[in-house]
Tab-separated table of C-alpha atoms in Angstrom:
chain	number	residue	atom	x	y	z
A	607	MET	CA	-13.556	24.584	-0.079
A	608	ASP	CA	-12.566	21.831	-2.553
A	609	LEU	CA	-12.602	18.792	-1.047
A	610	GLN	CA	-12.506	16.704	-3.659
A	611	SER	CA	-8.796	18.112	-4.683
A	612	VAL	CA	-8.495	17.583	-0.473
A	613	VAL	CA	-8.823	14.398	-0.811
A	614	GLN	CA	-7.358	13.810	-4.375
A	615	GLU	CA	-3.773	15.645	-3.141
A	616	ALA	CA	-3.425	13.337	0.590
A	617	VAL	CA	0.249	11.729	0.186
A	618	ALA	CA	2.780	9.590	2.054
A	619	PRO	CA	5.477	11.299	3.026
A	620	ARG	CA	8.559	10.098	0.780
A	621	PRO	CA	11.967	10.807	1.047
A	622	LYS	CA	14.002	13.603	-1.249
A	623	VAL	CA	16.857	10.878	-2.120
A	624	ALA	CA	16.367	7.547	-1.047
A	625	ARG	CA	18.389	5.162	0.704
A	626	PRO	CA	19.837	1.901	-0.407
A	627	ILE	CA	16.877	-0.531	0.798
A	628	VAL	CA	19.016	-4.085	2.108
A	629	MET	CA	16.026	-6.564	2.518
A	630	VAL	CA	16.129	-9.648	4.632
A	631	GLY	CA	13.862	-12.141	3.838
A	632	SER	CA	12.073	-13.197	1.073
A	633	GLY	CA	8.866	-14.502	1.389
A	634	GLY	CA	5.572	-13.969	0.257
A	635	ILE	CA	5.164	-10.136	1.378
A	636	ALA	CA	8.567	-9.121	0.407
A	637	ARG	CA	7.408	-10.832	-3.139
A	638	ASP	CA	3.780	-9.159	-3.463
A	639	ALA	CA	3.693	-6.108	-1.005
A	640	HIS	CA	7.160	-4.305	-0.306
A	641	LEU	CA	9.555	-4.334	-4.076
A	642	PRO	CA	6.413	-4.495	-5.529
A	643	ALA	CA	6.633	-1.361	-3.576
A	644	TYR	CA	9.752	-0.009	-3.837
A	645	ALA	CA	10.217	-0.369	-7.107
A	646	LYS	CA	6.413	1.911	-8.634
A	647	ALA	CA	7.801	3.996	-5.531
A	648	GLY	CA	11.859	3.789	-7.877
A	649	PHE	CA	12.972	3.409	-3.995
A	650	PRO	CA	16.467	1.233	-4.815
A	651	VAL	CA	17.327	-2.006	-3.408
A	652	ALA	CA	20.758	-2.989	-2.949
A	653	ALA	CA	20.832	-6.354	-1.447
A	654	ILE	CA	18.507	-9.241	-0.386
A	655	VAL	CA	19.246	-11.751	2.360
A	656	ASP	CA	17.419	-15.088	2.411
A	657	LEU	CA	18.526	-18.977	3.715
A	658	ASP	CA	17.100	-20.074	1.382
A	659	ARG	CA	19.144	-18.329	-1.682
A	660	GLU	CA	17.381	-19.778	-4.666
A	661	GLN	CA	13.927	-17.967	-3.279
A	662	ALA	CA	16.363	-14.711	-2.949
A	663	GLU	CA	17.711	-15.392	-6.119
A	664	ALA	CA	14.470	-16.183	-7.364
A	665	LEU	CA	13.340	-12.248	-5.969
A	666	ALA	CA	16.843	-10.534	-7.122
A	667	LYS	CA	16.529	-11.289	-10.590
A	668	ARG	CA	12.670	-10.554	-10.946
A	669	PHE	CA	12.870	-6.997	-9.297
A	670	GLY	CA	16.681	-6.206	-10.122
A	671	ILE	CA	17.848	-5.919	-7.442
A	672	PRO	CA	22.346	-6.822	-7.630
A	673	TYR	CA	24.065	-8.718	-4.023
A	674	VAL	CA	22.289	-11.894	-2.984
A	675	ALA	CA	23.550	-13.281	0.720
A	676	SER	CA	22.461	-16.153	2.067
A	677	THR	CA	23.508	-14.475	5.783
A	678	ILE	CA	23.060	-11.451	7.794
A	679	GLY	CA	26.767	-10.797	8.019
A	680	GLU	CA	27.120	-11.662	4.259
A	681	ALA	CA	24.263	-8.706	3.892
A	682	VAL	CA	26.036	-6.348	6.334
A	683	ALA	CA	28.946	-6.277	5.280
A	684	TYR	CA	28.196	-5.680	1.815
A	685	ALA	CA	25.023	-2.715	2.664
A	686	PRO	CA	25.853	1.217	1.675
A	687	ALA	CA	27.061	3.042	4.867
A	688	ASP	CA	23.393	4.844	3.945
A	689	ALA	CA	21.205	1.585	3.945
A	690	VAL	CA	17.731	0.549	4.971
A	691	PHE	CA	17.034	-2.682	6.528
A	692	ASP	CA	13.479	-3.746	6.061
A	693	VAL	CA	13.387	-6.899	8.309
A	694	THR	CA	10.531	-9.683	6.732
A	695	VAL	CA	11.632	-12.279	9.180
A	696	PRO	CA	8.388	-14.192	10.739
A	697	ALA	CA	7.493	-12.265	14.269
A	698	PRO	CA	9.818	-15.037	16.199
A	699	ALA	CA	12.690	-14.085	14.408
A	700	LEU	CA	12.928	-10.238	14.627
A	701	THR	CA	15.333	-10.864	17.596
A	702	THR	CA	17.590	-12.425	16.431
A	703	VAL	CA	17.862	-10.959	13.162
A	704	LEU	CA	17.982	-7.056	14.764
A	705	ALA	CA	20.737	-8.414	17.030
A	706	GLN	CA	22.788	-8.900	13.806
A	707	LEU	CA	21.979	-5.917	11.992
A	708	PRO	CA	25.506	-2.491	12.327
A	709	ASP	CA	23.989	-0.481	16.438
A	710	GLY	CA	22.499	3.010	14.521
A	711	VAL	CA	21.442	1.909	10.940
A	712	PRO	CA	17.450	2.553	10.180
A	713	ALA	CA	14.977	-0.540	9.824
A	714	LEU	CA	11.673	-1.131	9.065
A	715	LEU	CA	9.931	-3.957	11.886
A	716	GLN	CA	7.280	-6.203	9.443
A	717	LYS	CA	3.890	-6.673	12.040
A	718	PRO	CA	3.802	-7.954	14.446
A	719	MET	CA	6.122	-6.658	17.177
A	720	GLY	CA	7.087	-10.208	18.505
A	721	GLU	CA	3.929	-12.003	19.104
A	722	THR	CA	3.712	-11.391	22.369
A	723	LEU	CA	4.270	-8.362	24.792
A	724	ALA	CA	6.809	-9.570	26.443
A	725	GLU	CA	8.887	-10.075	22.727
A	726	ALA	CA	7.990	-6.731	21.818
A	727	THR	CA	9.661	-5.850	25.225
A	728	GLU	CA	12.175	-7.009	24.400
A	729	ILE	CA	11.849	-6.339	20.687
A	730	LEU	CA	11.864	-2.246	21.956
A	731	ARG	CA	15.088	-2.742	24.318
A	732	LEU	CA	16.460	-4.148	21.187
A	733	CYS	CA	15.946	-1.689	19.472
A	734	ARG	CA	16.986	1.264	22.442
A	735	THR	CA	20.216	-0.443	22.927
A	736	LYS	CA	21.683	-1.124	19.492
A	737	GLY	CA	20.794	2.593	19.142
A	738	LEU	CA	18.433	2.153	16.016
A	739	THR	CA	16.240	3.921	14.358
A	740	ALA	CA	13.016	1.816	13.936
A	741	ALA	CA	9.763	1.428	12.616
A	742	VAL	CA	7.024	-0.692	12.874
A	743	ASN	CA	5.425	-1.804	8.886
A	744	PHE	CA	1.648	-0.632	10.607
A	745	GLN	CA	1.226	0.384	6.530
A	746	LEU	CA	-2.538	0.856	6.415
A	747	ARG	CA	-2.059	4.583	7.931
A	748	TRP	CA	-0.376	4.872	5.093
A	749	ALA	CA	-3.663	3.262	2.796
A	750	PRO	CA	-4.021	5.724	0.186
A	751	ASN	CA	-7.892	6.515	0.806
A	752	MET	CA	-6.485	6.849	4.979
A	753	LEU	CA	-4.598	9.160	3.601
A	754	ALA	CA	-7.606	10.910	2.547
A	755	ALA	CA	-9.930	10.592	5.553
A	756	ARG	CA	-7.250	12.324	7.651
A	757	ALA	CA	-6.931	15.053	4.927
A	758	LEU	CA	-10.660	15.385	3.901
A	759	HIS	CA	-11.094	15.300	8.455
A	760	ALA	CA	-8.370	17.853	9.277
A	761	THR	CA	-10.172	20.706	6.480
A	762	GLY	CA	-12.766	20.203	9.852
A	763	ALA	CA	-15.747	19.631	7.031
A	764	LEU	CA	-17.173	16.337	8.953
A	765	GLY	CA	-16.990	18.142	12.014
A	766	GLU	CA	-15.957	16.669	16.305
A	767	ILE	CA	-15.535	12.432	14.624
A	768	HIS	CA	-17.855	10.800	17.301
A	769	ASP	CA	-17.833	6.949	16.048
A	770	MET	CA	-15.442	4.342	14.402
A	771	GLU	CA	-16.214	1.111	13.054
A	772	VAL	CA	-14.229	-1.445	11.313
A	773	LYS	CA	-16.066	-4.414	10.248
A	774	ILE	CA	-14.586	-7.180	8.466
A	775	SER	CA	-16.835	-9.915	6.526
A	776	THR	CA	-14.873	-11.762	3.561
A	777	HIS	CA	-13.214	-14.971	2.779
A	778	GLN	CA	-9.375	-15.284	4.373
A	779	PRO	CA	-7.278	-17.986	2.686
A	780	TRP	CA	-5.426	-18.732	5.304
A	781	GLU	CA	-3.692	-21.648	4.038
A	782	LEU	CA	-1.725	-19.064	1.976
A	783	TRP	CA	0.074	-19.296	5.244
A	784	SER	CA	1.332	-21.826	6.305
A	785	PHE	CA	2.963	-21.007	9.441
A	786	LEU	CA	-0.090	-19.684	10.804
A	787	ALA	CA	-0.836	-23.380	10.598
A	788	THR	CA	0.210	-23.314	14.687
A	789	ALA	CA	0.158	-19.795	15.845
A	790	PRO	CA	-1.507	-20.346	19.090
A	791	ARG	CA	-2.992	-16.749	18.717
A	792	LEU	CA	-4.061	-15.533	14.915
A	793	GLU	CA	-6.460	-13.236	13.896
A	794	ILE	CA	-5.700	-10.444	16.314
A	795	LEU	CA	-1.888	-10.249	16.598
A	796	TYR	CA	-2.084	-11.206	12.459
A	797	HIS	CA	-4.794	-9.338	11.370
A	798	SER	CA	-7.155	-7.139	13.343
A	799	ILE	CA	-3.410	-5.129	14.605
A	800	HIS	CA	-3.414	-3.503	12.315
A	801	TYR	CA	-6.381	-2.093	12.624
A	802	VAL	CA	-6.248	-1.534	15.739
A	803	ASP	CA	-3.392	1.024	14.714
A	804	LEU	CA	-5.309	2.824	12.235
A	805	VAL	CA	-7.963	3.552	16.099
A	806	ARG	CA	-4.661	4.793	17.851
A	807	SER	CA	-3.156	6.962	15.396
A	808	TRP	CA	-7.125	8.435	15.488
A	809	PHE	CA	-7.600	8.662	19.854
A	810	GLY	CA	-4.801	7.604	20.831
A	811	ASN	CA	-4.083	4.744	23.363
A	812	PRO	CA	-7.694	3.112	23.964
A	813	LEU	CA	-8.791	4.188	28.018
A	814	GLY	CA	-8.951	0.265	27.942
A	815	VAL	CA	-10.143	-3.109	25.923
A	816	TRP	CA	-13.205	-5.560	25.533
A	817	ALA	CA	-12.435	-8.300	23.445
A	818	LYS	CA	-13.734	-11.862	21.979
A	819	THR	CA	-12.309	-13.621	20.098
A	820	VAL	CA	-13.467	-17.841	18.652
A	821	ARG	CA	-12.013	-20.146	16.592
A	822	SER	CA	-14.777	-20.614	13.641
A	823	PRO	CA	-15.466	-23.987	12.759
A	824	THR	CA	-14.334	-23.799	8.939
A	825	THR	CA	-11.526	-23.415	10.207
A	826	PRO	CA	-11.650	-26.066	12.792
A	827	ASP	CA	-7.276	-26.941	13.365
A	828	LEU	CA	-6.703	-22.737	12.858
A	829	ALA	CA	-6.644	-20.483	15.756
A	830	ALA	CA	-9.064	-17.942	16.855
A	831	THR	CA	-10.176	-16.019	13.047
A	832	LYS	CA	-13.261	-13.905	13.917
A	833	SER	CA	-13.150	-11.575	16.638
A	834	VAL	CA	-15.112	-7.930	18.361
A	835	ILE	CA	-12.962	-5.988	20.034
A	836	VAL	CA	-14.101	-3.009	21.902
A	837	LEU	CA	-12.721	0.333	22.484
A	838	ASP	CA	-13.051	2.970	25.281
A	839	TYR	CA	-12.538	6.158	24.453
A	840	GLY	CA	-14.938	7.368	26.953
A	841	ASP	CA	-19.124	8.145	26.641
A	842	SER	CA	-18.882	9.598	23.968
A	843	LYS	CA	-17.124	8.012	21.426
A	844	ARG	CA	-18.323	3.933	19.913
A	845	VAL	CA	-14.865	2.513	18.040
A	846	PHE	CA	-14.979	-1.515	17.775
A	847	ILE	CA	-13.311	-4.465	15.011
A	848	THR	CA	-15.401	-6.737	14.476
A	849	THR	CA	-14.303	-9.251	12.041
A	850	ASN	CA	-14.885	-12.930	10.311
A	851	HIS	CA	-12.955	-14.392	8.174
A	852	SER	CA	-14.837	-17.237	7.235
A	853	HIS	CA	-17.970	-15.349	5.141
A	854	GLY	CA	-17.172	-17.756	2.383
A	855	PHE	CA	-20.626	-17.020	0.254
A	856	HIS	CA	-21.209	-14.911	-2.621
A	857	PRO	CA	-19.427	-11.986	-2.574
A	858	LYS	CA	-22.943	-9.523	-2.848
A	859	ARG	CA	-22.533	-9.615	1.419
A	860	GLN	CA	-18.879	-9.214	1.575
A	861	GLU	CA	-17.841	-6.080	3.567
A	862	SER	CA	-14.362	-4.522	4.400
A	863	PHE	CA	-14.051	-1.290	5.162
A	864	VAL	CA	-13.466	1.455	7.799
A	865	GLN	CA	-15.572	3.868	8.572
A	866	TRP	CA	-16.242	6.995	10.577
A	867	GLN	CA	-18.580	9.374	12.014
A	868	GLY	CA	-19.029	13.350	12.857
A	869	MET	CA	-21.116	16.314	13.997
A	870	ASP	CA	-21.398	17.083	9.974
A	871	GLY	CA	-20.962	14.148	7.769
A	872	ALA	CA	-18.736	10.895	8.171
A	873	MET	CA	-17.202	9.288	5.244
A	874	ARG	CA	-15.847	4.836	4.816
A	875	ALA	CA	-13.184	3.590	3.022
A	876	GLN	CA	-12.965	0.003	1.273
A	877	MET	CA	-9.851	-2.178	1.517
A	878	GLY	CA	-10.467	-4.420	-1.772
A	879	VAL	CA	-7.320	-6.219	-1.069
A	880	ASN	CA	-9.668	-8.805	2.530
A	881	LEU	CA	-12.345	-9.091	-0.976
A	882	ASP	CA	-11.426	-11.767	-3.270
A	883	TYR	CA	-7.123	-12.092	-1.625
A	884	PRO	CA	-5.106	-11.917	-2.605
A	885	LYS	CA	-6.628	-10.713	-5.968
A	886	GLY	CA	-8.326	-7.814	-4.116
A	887	LYS	CA	-10.845	-5.502	-5.285
A	888	PRO	CA	-10.301	-1.724	-6.331
A	889	ASP	CA	-10.235	0.661	-2.586
A	890	THR	CA	-12.659	2.856	-2.520
A	891	PHE	CA	-13.538	6.539	-0.185
A	892	GLU	CA	-16.447	8.825	-0.715
A	893	HIS	CA	-17.779	10.367	2.199
A	894	ILE	CA	-21.436	12.982	2.704
A	895	LEU	CA	-21.496	15.711	3.977
A	896	ARG	CA	-25.232	17.265	6.291
A	897	GLY	CA	-27.090	18.013	3.873
A	898	ASP	CA	-25.910	16.382	1.172
A	899	THR	CA	-28.512	13.967	-0.358
A	900	GLU	CA	-26.223	11.175	-1.421
A	901	TRP	CA	-22.986	10.320	-0.669
A	902	SER	CA	-19.578	10.811	-2.386
A	903	GLU	CA	-17.121	9.386	-4.110
A	904	SER	CA	-13.307	10.406	-5.422
A	905	PRO	CA	-11.295	8.694	-6.955
A	906	VAL	CA	-7.725	7.273	-4.407
A	907	ARG	CA	-4.223	6.688	-5.802
A	908	GLY	CA	-3.840	3.525	-5.454
A	909	ASN	CA	-4.711	0.514	-2.920
A	910	TRP	CA	-3.807	-0.481	0.493
A	911	PHE	CA	-1.076	-3.498	-1.399
A	912	PRO	CA	1.227	-2.261	-2.343
A	913	ASP	CA	1.355	1.447	-2.410
A	914	ALA	CA	0.404	1.333	1.357
A	915	PHE	CA	4.539	0.259	1.506
A	916	MET	CA	5.452	3.041	0.509
A	917	GLY	CA	4.471	5.381	3.220
A	918	SER	CA	6.041	2.942	5.816
A	919	MET	CA	9.345	3.104	3.790
A	920	GLY	CA	8.796	6.317	2.384
A	921	SER	CA	8.018	8.214	6.285
A	922	LEU	CA	11.222	6.100	8.353
A	923	GLN	CA	13.097	7.592	5.573
A	924	ALA	CA	12.308	11.329	4.998
A	925	PHE	CA	12.604	11.087	9.269
A	926	VAL	CA	15.801	9.722	9.101
A	927	GLN	CA	17.025	12.441	6.550
A	928	GLY	CA	14.984	15.518	8.012
A	929	GLU	CA	12.709	15.536	6.577
A	930	ALA	CA	9.970	15.062	8.738
A	931	THR	CA	10.231	15.895	11.876
A	932	MET	CA	7.896	12.038	14.094
A	933	LEU	CA	7.999	8.702	12.441
A	934	PRO	CA	4.586	7.530	13.381
A	935	THR	CA	5.239	4.113	13.365
A	936	SER	CA	8.373	4.305	15.580
A	937	VAL	CA	9.456	1.225	17.767
A	938	GLU	CA	8.408	3.539	21.093
A	939	ASP	CA	4.328	4.228	19.228
A	940	ALA	CA	3.679	0.486	17.872
A	941	ILE	CA	4.190	-0.471	21.441
A	942	ASP	CA	1.615	0.904	22.227
A	943	THR	CA	-0.342	-1.274	19.726
A	944	MET	CA	0.946	-4.148	21.174
A	945	ARG	CA	-0.598	-3.783	24.451
A	946	THR	CA	-3.654	-2.701	22.713
A	947	VAL	CA	-3.326	-6.603	21.224
A	948	GLU	CA	-2.476	-7.447	24.656
A	949	ALA	CA	-5.313	-6.232	26.632
A	950	ALA	CA	-6.890	-7.737	23.815
A	951	TYR	CA	-6.389	-11.311	24.230
A	952	LEU	CA	-6.588	-11.049	28.243
A	953	SER	CA	-10.470	-9.296	27.899
A	954	SER	CA	-10.993	-12.679	25.864
A	955	GLU	CA	-9.569	-14.840	28.209
A	956	ARG	CA	-10.815	-13.213	31.237
A	957	GLY	CA	-14.632	-13.127	29.862
A	958	GLY	CA	-17.355	-11.372	30.550
A	959	VAL	CA	-19.152	-10.331	33.014
A	960	ALA	CA	-21.674	-12.858	34.377
A	961	LEU	CA	-25.163	-12.336	34.230
A	962	PRO	CA	-25.843	-11.469	37.642
A	963	GLU	CA	-29.133	-13.508	39.817
A	964	LEU	CA	-31.962	-12.103	40.577
A	965	GLY	CA	-32.690	-11.224	44.588
A	966	TRP	CA	-35.314	-14.060	45.216
């Protein structure tokens, strides 16, 4: 079997004919990821809506969007009958926006699915009540190198996977997101949630979670920005996530990767966007099989940003049109990612086991 071909041919699902998209929100994530991805994929964007009309008009001009609205009502009135709503507003605004969408429409929601499990539960209830076909934009699953990892594993070449680790040791310019300055929850909810969701996509829900998330003295005014999360998948798997976003020294020792180890081989995917954010470095993918003398690197078709965002929207559209049988990041699945995140915060708050007293 030609493993290089298997890796290079891994692609995200997409519809045969793309539906028009209505963008709700014109912030940085829409500008830097959603809209560039849709332009690259050839997904048509019919309208964009934002309270900041000037900002929305600037994006409309840049990406050739024909209609700009200032309210959800205007956007809904203009939207084609088969439109997909891409909701890129901050988490606290999700319920307000969803309540204004027509019943039964498809919608892609920006992560996180609320800021707490209670908010996520309300979002799930609202989606069910309105009959929305809704997915959450946990797009890391669709990054080209993550698709490559999935494809390689599917060949059986690695054997049973018994170890998965995510390591981030970089400098993150949190000041780019002004709303995070007052966020009570930060690192796990807004960053490591991607890795929690990725782990779940491989192994399902964990039996339990141990975690500690702490502040960094380099950003004392922010909530916790460094975390360790251990996910319990029994006594034969080691699965953990470790993140330090305040390693602002020479990039030689900065790291951003996911690594899997199987009985017969291992693979590693570098997430370049975390290195020198927001410019980033290229994503990479490499693997080694038992008996090999060195790691083999395979070319990948693009990077997490913006290419993975094609997968999030493409997956939703393919499902809505009956061209895919599963919607992997549906709100019904995403609620379990939110439950896992909540468990991590609860574990961090409750603390570890105190040292036992000596018996004398």
